[in-house]
CSV table of C-alpha atoms in Angstrom, one decimal:
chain,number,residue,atom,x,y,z
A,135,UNK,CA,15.3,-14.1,-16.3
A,136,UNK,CA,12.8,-12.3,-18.5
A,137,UNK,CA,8.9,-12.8,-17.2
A,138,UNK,CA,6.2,-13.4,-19.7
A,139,UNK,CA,4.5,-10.2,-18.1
A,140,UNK,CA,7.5,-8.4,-19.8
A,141,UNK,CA,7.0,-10.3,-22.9
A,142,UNK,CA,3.3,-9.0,-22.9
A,143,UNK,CA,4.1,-5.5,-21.8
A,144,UNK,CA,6.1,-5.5,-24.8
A,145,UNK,CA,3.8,-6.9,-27.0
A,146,UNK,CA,3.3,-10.0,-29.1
A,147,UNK,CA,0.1,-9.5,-31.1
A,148,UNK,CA,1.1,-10.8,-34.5
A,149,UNK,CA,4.5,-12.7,-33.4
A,150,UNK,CA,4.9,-16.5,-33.8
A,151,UNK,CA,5.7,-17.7,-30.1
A,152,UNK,CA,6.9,-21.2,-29.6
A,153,UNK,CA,5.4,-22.0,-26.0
A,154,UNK,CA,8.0,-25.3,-24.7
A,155,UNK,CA,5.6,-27.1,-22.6
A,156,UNK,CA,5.7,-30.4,-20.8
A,157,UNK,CA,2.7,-32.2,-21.6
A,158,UNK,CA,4.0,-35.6,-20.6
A,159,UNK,CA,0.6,-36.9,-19.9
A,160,UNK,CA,-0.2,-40.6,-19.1
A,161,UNK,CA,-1.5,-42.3,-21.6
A,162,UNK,CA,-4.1,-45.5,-21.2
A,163,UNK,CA,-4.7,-46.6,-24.7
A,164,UNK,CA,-5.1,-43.4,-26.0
A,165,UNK,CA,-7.1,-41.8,-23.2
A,166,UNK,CA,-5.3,-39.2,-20.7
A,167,UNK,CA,-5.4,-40.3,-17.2
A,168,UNK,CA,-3.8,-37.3,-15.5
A,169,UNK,CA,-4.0,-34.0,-17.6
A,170,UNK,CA,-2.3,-31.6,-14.6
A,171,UNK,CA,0.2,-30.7,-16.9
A,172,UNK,CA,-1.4,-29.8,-19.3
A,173,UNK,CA,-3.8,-27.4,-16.6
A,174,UNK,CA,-0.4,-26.3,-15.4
A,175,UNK,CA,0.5,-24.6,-18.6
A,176,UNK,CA,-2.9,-23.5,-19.9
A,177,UNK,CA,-2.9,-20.0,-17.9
A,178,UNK,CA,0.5,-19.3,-20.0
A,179,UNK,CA,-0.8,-20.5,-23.2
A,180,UNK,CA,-4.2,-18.3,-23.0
A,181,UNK,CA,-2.1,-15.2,-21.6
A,182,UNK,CA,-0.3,-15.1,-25.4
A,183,UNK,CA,-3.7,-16.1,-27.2
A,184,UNK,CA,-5.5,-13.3,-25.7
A,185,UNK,CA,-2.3,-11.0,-26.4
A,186,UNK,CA,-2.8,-11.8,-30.0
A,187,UNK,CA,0.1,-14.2,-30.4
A,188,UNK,CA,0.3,-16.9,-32.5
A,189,UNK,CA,1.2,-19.8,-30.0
A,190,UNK,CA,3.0,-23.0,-31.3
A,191,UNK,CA,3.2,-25.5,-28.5
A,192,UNK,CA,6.0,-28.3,-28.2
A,193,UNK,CA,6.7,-30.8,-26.2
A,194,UNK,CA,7.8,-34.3,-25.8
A,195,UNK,CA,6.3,-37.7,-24.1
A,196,UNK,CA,7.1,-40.6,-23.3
A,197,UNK,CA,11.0,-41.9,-24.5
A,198,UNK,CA,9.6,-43.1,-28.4
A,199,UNK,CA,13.1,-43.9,-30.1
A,200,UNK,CA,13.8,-40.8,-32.5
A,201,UNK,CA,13.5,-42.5,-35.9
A,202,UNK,CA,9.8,-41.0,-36.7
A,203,UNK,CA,6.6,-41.1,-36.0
A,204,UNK,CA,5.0,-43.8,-33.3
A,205,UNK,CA,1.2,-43.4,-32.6
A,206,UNK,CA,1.7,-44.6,-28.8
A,207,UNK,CA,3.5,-41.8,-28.0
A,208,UNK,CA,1.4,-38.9,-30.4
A,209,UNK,CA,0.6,-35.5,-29.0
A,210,UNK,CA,-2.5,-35.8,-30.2
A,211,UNK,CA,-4.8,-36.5,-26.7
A,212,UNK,CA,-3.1,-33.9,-25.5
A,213,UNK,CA,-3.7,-31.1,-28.0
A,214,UNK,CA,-7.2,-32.1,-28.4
A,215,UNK,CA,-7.5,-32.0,-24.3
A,216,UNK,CA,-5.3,-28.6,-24.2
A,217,UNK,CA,-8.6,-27.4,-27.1
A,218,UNK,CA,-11.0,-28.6,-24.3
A,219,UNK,CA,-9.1,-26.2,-21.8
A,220,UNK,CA,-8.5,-23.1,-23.5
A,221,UNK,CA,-12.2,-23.2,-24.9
A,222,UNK,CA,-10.8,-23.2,-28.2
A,223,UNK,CA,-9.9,-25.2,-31.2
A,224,UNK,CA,-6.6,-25.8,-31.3
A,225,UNK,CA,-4.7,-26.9,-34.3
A,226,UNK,CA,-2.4,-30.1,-35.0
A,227,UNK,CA,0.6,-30.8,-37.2
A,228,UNK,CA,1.9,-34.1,-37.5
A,229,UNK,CA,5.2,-33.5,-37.8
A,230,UNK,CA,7.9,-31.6,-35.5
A,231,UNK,CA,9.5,-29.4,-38.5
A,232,UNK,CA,8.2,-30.5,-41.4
A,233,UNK,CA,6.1,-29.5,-43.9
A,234,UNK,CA,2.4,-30.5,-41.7
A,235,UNK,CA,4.0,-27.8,-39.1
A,236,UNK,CA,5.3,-25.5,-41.8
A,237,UNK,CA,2.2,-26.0,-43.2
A,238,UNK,CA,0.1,-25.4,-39.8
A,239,UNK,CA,2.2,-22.8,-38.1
A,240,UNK,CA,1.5,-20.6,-41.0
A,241,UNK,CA,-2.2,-21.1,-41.1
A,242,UNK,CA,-2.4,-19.3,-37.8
A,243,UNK,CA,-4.2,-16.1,-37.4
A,244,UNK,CA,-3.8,-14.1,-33.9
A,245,UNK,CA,-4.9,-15.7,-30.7
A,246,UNK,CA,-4.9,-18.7,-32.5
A,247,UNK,CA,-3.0,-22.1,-30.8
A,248,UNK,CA,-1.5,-25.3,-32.5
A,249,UNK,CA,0.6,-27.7,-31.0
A,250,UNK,CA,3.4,-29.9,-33.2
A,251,UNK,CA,3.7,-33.6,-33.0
A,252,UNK,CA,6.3,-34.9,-29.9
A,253,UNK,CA,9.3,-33.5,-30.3
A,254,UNK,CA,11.3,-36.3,-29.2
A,255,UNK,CA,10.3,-38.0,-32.5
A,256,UNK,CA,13.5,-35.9,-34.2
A,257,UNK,CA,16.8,-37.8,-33.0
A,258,UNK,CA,18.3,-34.0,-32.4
A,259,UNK,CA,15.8,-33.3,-29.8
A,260,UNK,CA,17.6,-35.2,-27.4
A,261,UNK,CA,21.0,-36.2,-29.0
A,262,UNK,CA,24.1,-35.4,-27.6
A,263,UNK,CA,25.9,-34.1,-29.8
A,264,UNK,CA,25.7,-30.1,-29.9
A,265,UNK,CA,25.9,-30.0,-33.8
A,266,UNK,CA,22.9,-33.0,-34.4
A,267,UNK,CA,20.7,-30.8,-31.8
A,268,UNK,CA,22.0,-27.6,-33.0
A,269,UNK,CA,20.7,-28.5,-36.4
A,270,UNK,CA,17.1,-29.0,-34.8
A,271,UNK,CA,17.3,-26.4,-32.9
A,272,UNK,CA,17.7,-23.9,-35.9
A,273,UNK,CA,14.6,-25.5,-37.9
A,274,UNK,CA,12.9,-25.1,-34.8
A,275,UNK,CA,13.1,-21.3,-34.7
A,276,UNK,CA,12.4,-20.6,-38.3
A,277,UNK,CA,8.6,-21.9,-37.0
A,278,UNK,CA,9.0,-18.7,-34.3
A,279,UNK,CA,9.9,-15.2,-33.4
A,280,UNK,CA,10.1,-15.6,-29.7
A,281,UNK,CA,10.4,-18.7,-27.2
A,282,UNK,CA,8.8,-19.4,-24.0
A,283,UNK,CA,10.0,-21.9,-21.8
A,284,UNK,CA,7.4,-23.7,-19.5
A,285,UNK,CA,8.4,-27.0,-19.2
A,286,UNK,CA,9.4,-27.3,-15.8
A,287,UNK,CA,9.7,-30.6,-15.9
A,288,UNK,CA,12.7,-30.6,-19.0
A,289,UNK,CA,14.5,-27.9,-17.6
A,290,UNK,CA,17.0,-30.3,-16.8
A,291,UNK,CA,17.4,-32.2,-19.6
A,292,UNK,CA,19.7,-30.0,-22.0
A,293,UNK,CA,17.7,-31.0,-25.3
A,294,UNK,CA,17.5,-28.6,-28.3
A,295,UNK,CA,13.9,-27.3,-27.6
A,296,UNK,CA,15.1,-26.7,-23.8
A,297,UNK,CA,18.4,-25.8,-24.3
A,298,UNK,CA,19.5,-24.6,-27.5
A,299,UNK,CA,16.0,-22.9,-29.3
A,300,UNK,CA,16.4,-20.0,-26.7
A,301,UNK,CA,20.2,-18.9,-28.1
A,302,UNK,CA,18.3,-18.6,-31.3
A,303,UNK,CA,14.9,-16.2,-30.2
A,304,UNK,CA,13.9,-13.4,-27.8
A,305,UNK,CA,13.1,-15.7,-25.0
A,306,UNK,CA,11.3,-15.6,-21.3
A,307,UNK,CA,10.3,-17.9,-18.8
A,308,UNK,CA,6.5,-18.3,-18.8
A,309,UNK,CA,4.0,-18.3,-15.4
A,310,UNK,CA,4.4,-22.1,-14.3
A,311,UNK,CA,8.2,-21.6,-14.3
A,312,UNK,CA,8.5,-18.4,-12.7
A,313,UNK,CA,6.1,-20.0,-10.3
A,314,UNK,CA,8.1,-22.9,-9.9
A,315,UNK,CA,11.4,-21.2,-9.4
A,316,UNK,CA,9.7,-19.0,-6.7
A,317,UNK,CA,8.5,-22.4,-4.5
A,318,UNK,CA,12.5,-24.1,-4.6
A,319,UNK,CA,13.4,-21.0,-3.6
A,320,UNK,CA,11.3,-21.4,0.0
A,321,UNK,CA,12.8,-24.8,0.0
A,322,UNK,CA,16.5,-23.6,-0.4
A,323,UNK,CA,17.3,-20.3,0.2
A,324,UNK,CA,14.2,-18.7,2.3
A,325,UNK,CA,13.3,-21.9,4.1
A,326,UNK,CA,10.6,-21.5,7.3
A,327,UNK,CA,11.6,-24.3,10.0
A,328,UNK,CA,10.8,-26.7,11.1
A,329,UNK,CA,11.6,-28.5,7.7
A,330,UNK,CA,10.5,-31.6,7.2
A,331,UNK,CA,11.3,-33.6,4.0
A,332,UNK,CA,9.5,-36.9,3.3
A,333,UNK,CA,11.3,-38.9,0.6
A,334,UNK,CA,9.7,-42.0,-0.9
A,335,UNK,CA,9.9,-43.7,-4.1
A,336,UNK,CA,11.5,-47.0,-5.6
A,337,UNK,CA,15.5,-46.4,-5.6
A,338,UNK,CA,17.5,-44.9,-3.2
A,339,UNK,CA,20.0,-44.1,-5.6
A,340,UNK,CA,17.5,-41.9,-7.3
A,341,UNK,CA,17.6,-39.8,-4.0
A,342,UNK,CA,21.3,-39.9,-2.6
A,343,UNK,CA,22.2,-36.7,-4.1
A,344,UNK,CA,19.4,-34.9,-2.3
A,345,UNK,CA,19.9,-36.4,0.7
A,346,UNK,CA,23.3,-35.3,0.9
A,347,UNK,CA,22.1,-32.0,0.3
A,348,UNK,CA,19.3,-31.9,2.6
A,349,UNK,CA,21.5,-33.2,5.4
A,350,UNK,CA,22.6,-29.5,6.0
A,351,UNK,CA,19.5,-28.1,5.1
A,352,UNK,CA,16.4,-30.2,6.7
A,353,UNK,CA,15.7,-30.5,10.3
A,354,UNK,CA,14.2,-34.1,9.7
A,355,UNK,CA,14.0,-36.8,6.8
A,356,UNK,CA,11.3,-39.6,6.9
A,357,UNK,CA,12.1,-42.2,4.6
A,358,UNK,CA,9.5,-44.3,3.1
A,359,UNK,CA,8.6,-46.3,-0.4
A,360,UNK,CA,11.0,-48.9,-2.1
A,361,UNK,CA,14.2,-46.7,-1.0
A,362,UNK,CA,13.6,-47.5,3.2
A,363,UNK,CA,14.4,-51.2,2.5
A,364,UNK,CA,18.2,-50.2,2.0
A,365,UNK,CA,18.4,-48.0,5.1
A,366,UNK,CA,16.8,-50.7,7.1
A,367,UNK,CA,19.1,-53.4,5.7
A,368,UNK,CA,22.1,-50.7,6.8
A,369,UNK,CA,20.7,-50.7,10.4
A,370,UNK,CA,21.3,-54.8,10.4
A,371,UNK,CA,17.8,-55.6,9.7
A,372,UNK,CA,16.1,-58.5,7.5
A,373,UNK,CA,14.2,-57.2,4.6
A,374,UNK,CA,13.1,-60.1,2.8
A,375,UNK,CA,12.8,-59.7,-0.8
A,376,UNK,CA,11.8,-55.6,-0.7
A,377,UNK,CA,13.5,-54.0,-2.7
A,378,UNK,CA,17.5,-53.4,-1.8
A,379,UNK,CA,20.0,-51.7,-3.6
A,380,UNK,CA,23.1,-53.4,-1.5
A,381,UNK,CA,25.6,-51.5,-3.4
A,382,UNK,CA,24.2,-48.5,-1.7
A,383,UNK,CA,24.3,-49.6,1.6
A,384,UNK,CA,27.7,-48.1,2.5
A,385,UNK,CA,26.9,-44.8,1.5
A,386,UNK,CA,23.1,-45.0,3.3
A,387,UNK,CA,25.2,-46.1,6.7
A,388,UNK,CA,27.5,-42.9,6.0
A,389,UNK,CA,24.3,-40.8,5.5
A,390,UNK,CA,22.6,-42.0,9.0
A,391,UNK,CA,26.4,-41.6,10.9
A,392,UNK,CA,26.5,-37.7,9.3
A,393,UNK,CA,22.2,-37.2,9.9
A,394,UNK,CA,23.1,-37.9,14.0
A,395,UNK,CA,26.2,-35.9,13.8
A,396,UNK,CA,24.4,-33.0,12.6
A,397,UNK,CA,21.3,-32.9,14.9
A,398,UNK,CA,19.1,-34.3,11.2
A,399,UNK,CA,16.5,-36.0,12.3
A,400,UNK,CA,16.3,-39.5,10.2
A,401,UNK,CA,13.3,-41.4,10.8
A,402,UNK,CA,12.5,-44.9,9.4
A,403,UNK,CA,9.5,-46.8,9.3
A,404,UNK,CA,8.6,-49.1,12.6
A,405,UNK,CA,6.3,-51.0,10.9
A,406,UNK,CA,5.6,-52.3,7.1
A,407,UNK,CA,2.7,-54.3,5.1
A,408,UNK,CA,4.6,-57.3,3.4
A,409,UNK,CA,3.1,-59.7,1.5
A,410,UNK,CA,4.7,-62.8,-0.7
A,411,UNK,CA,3.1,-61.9,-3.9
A,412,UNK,CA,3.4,-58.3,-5.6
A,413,UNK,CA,0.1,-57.1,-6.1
A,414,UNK,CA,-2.5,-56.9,-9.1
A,415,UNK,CA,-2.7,-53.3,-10.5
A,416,UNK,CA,-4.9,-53.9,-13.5
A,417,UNK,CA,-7.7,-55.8,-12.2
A,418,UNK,CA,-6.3,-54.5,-8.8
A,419,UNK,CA,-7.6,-57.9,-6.8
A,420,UNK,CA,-7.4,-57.7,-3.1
A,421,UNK,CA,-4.0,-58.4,-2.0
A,422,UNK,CA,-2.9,-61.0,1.1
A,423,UNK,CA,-0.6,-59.0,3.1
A,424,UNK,CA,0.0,-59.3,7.0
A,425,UNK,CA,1.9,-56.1,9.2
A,426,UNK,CA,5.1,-56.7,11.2
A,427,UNK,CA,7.5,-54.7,12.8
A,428,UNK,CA,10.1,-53.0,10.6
A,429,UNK,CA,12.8,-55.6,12.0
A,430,UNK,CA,11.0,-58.6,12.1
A,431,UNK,CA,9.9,-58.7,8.2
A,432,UNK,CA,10.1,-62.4,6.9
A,433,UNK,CA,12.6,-64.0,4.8
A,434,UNK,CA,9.7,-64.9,1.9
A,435,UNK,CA,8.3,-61.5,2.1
A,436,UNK,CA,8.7,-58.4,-0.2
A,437,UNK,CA,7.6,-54.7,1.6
A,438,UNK,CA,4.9,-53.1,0.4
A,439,UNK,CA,4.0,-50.1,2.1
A,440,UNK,CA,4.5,-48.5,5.6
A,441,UNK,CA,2.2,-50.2,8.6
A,442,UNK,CA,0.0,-47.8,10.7
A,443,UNK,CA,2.2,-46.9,13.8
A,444,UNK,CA,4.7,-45.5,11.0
A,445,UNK,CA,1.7,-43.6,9.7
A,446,UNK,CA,1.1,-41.9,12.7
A,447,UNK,CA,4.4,-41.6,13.5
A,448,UNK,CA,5.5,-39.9,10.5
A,449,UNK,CA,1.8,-37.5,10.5
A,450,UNK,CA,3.4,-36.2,13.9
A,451,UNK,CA,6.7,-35.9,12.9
A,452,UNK,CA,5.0,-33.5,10.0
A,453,UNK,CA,2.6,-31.8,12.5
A,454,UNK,CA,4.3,-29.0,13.6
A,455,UNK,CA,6.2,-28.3,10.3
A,456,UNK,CA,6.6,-24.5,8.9
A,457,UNK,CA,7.9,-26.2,5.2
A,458,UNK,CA,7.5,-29.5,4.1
A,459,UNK,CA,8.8,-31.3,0.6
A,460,UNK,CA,7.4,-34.4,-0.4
A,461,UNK,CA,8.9,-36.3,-3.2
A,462,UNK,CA,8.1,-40.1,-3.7
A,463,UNK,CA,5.2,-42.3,-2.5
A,464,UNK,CA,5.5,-44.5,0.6
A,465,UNK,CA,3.6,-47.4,-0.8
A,466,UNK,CA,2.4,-49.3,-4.3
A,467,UNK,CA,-0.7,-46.5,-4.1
A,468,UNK,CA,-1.6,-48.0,-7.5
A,469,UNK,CA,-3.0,-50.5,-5.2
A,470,UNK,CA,-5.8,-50.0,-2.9
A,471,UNK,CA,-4.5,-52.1,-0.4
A,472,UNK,CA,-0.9,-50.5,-0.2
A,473,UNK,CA,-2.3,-47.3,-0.5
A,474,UNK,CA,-2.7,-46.4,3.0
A,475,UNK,CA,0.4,-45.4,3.7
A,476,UNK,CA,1.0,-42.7,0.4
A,477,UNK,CA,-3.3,-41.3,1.6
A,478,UNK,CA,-1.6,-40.6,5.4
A,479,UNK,CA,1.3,-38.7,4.1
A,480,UNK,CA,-1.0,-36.9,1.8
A,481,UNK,CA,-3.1,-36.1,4.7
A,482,UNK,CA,-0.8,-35.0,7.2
A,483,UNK,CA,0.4,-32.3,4.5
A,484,UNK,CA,-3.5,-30.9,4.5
A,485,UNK,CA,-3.7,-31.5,8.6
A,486,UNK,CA,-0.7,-29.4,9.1
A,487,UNK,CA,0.0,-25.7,9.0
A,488,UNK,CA,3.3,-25.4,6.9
A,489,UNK,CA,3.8,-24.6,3.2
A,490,UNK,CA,3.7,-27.9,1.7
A,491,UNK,CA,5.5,-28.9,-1.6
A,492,UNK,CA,4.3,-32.2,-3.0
A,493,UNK,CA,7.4,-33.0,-5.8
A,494,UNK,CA,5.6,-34.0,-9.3
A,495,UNK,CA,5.9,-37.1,-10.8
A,496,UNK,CA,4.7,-40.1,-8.6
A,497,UNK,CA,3.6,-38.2,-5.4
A,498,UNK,CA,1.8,-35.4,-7.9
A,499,UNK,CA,-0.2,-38.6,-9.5
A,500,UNK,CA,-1.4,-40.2,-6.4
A,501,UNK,CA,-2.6,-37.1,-5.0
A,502,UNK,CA,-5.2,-36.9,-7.9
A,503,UNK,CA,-5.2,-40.5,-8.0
A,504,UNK,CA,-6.3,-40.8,-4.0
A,505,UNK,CA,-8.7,-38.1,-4.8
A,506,UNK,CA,-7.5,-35.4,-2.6
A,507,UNK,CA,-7.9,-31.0,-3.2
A,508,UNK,CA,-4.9,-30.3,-5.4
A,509,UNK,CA,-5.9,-26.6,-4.3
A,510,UNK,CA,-5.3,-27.8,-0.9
A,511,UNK,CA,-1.6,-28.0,-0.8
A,512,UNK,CA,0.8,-25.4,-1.0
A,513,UNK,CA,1.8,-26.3,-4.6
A,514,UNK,CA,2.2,-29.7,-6.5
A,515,UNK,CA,4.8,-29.0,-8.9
A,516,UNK,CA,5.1,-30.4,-12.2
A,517,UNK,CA,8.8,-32.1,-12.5
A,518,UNK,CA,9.9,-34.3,-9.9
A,519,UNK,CA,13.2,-35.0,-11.4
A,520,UNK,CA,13.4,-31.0,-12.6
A,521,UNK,CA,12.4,-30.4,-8.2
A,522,UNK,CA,15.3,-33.0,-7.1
A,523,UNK,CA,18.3,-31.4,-9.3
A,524,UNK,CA,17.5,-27.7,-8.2
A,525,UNK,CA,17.8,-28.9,-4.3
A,526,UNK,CA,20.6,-31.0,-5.8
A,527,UNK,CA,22.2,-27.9,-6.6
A,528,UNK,CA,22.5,-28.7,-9.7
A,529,UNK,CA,22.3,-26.0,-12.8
A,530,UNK,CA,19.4,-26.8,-14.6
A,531,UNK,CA,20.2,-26.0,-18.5
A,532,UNK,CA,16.8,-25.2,-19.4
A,533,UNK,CA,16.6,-22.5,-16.9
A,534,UNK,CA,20.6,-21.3,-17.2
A,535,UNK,CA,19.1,-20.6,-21.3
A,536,UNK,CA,16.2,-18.7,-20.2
A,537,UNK,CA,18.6,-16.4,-17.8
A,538,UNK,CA,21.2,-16.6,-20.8
């Protein structure tokens, strides 16, 4: 996989470069909420301005449907943030491939930086059929004379501006990438033990595959968020109405049977927050919530977060870590009152010693949300789902085109 240091030693004063990004930011009426992202990808970005390139930056957010433009779902908070960044004004077309990004692209003068409306506003971004996303894929690169892919968090969605664009230019993989890559690596192939892996998060579906991964890779799995329900239900207990995916029970009971076989330490929560309502989390009013034991949660009750004798049980399990991988928060965080349990996982990350990986998505927003030192962990990456399929196993497409 080419480096964008070997793009640069090459040179690219002059040249168009189309710079695939993820800035998939959060949007509240207009106004970004969480711009890491968009911070992740900035050092790349300035790297090719100050090189003299003429940077066109694409990306997609949100899921709008493909049939044009929708104003929810415009790039525009995020260029005009990205401007804020670089120090810069940065220039915005309001089209993918049409004439405003014809238009803008060549307008550009070296070091200069524009960003093209959402790409997912083009059916053939994300269509499945090779021809429909081959055809954007080629108007794509008549914008460009090299690509860059640093998305991370796309590079395992095999869409034309992730998959195909890069069969059509000189490409490399730009600094969060390379920097991405490097982290899953410690987490697969060079791993320092103990490992611990703390998965969290709504569905336990969402995490099966990596579980069965990590089962021959992880020296212990603590299991928190809307996904612990299931295994407790597996281990004969009442769970109330928490979440519970019952058609996964089966394969959660196999999971624990092969986790004791193997010496995997699996540990549950011993105690949970429940409550009979779900709470607030606009006006965020204070909740009614009473802690029981894991096995004793009542019929009428729905579990909201893990209680504080699983928080200090799971902070010791983390303790004397060497690598730990967090993916998924514990409790509704959006919530003050169900956000203890997310703030002690957080925390016993910073309290320990280990390399800590916190997995993007939901865990990377409630570390910034809670108010914790990003700086402070080991690295927060910027694709959760992108972070999951690696230690899946899984080839990624975007990151098979960039080796291509």
């Amino acid at each position: 996989m080419k480096t964008i240091d070997e793009l640069l030693a090459e040179g690219v004063k002059g040249k168009r470069v189309f710079v695939r990004a993820d800035l998939n930011v959060p949007l509240a009426e207009g106004t970004i909420t969480d711009d890491g992202r968009i911070r992740a990808v900035q050092p790349t970005i300035a790297k090719l301005a100050a090189a003299g390139a003429r940077v066109i930056v694409a990306s997609h957010l949100g899921r709008p449907k493909g049939t044009g433009v929708e104003p929810a779902f415009s790039l525009a908070p995020a260029a005009a943030r990205l401007g804020q960044l670089l120090g810069a004004d940065v220039a915005f077309a309001t089209d993918t491939v049409g004439a405003s990004a014809k238009e803008t692209v060549a307008a550009l003068t070296d070091g200069q930086v524009a960003v093209i409306e959402n790409l997912r506003f083009n059916a053939g971004e994300t269509s499945k059929d090779d021809a429909e996303r081959g055809a954007f894929a080629d108007e794509l690169a008549e914008l460009a004379d090299v690509y860059v892919g640093d998305g991370f968090g796309a590079v395992h969605r095999k869409h034309a501006s992730v998959f195909d664009l890069p069969a059509r230019l000189p490409h490399a993989a730009g600094s969060l990438i390379a920097t991405e890559v490097g982290v899953l690596r410690k987490l697969t192939a060079e791993v320092e033990r103990p490992y611990v892996v703390v998965l969290g998060g709504a569905k336990v579906s969402d995490k099966l595959a990596v579980i069965d991964q990590l089962l021959g890779k992880a020296d212990r799995i603590l299991i928190g968020g809307g996904m612990a329900y299931t295994f407790l239900y597996a281990k004969g207990y009442e769970v109330g109405i928490s979440l519970l995916q019952k058609d996964q029970v089966d394969v959660v009971k196999e999971y624990m049977k092969r986790a004791e076989e193997t010496g995997v330490e699996l540990v549950l929560p011993v105690d949970v927050l429940v409550s009979e309502e779900f709470p607030d989390l606009k006006g965020k009013t204070p909740a009614t919530f009473e802690t029981v034991d894991a096995d004793k949660i009542p019929a009428t009750k729905e579990g909201l977060d893990i209680g504080p004798r699983t928080r200090e049980l799971y902070a010791s399990k983390i303790a004397d870590a060497k690598t730990v991988f967090w993916n998924g928060p514990v409790g509704v965080f959006e919530h003050p009152d169900y956000a203890g349990g997310t703030r002690a996982i957080a925390q016993g990350l910073l309290d320990s010693s280990a390399f800590t990986v916190v997995g993007g998505g939901d865990s990377a927003a409630a570390v910034r949300i809670l108010g914790f030192d990003e700086n402070a962990f080991g690295h927060i990456s910027t694709g959760g789902g992108a972070s999951l399929e690696y230690l899946e196993g899984k080839t990624l497409p975007g990151l098979a085109a960039l080796e291509g």
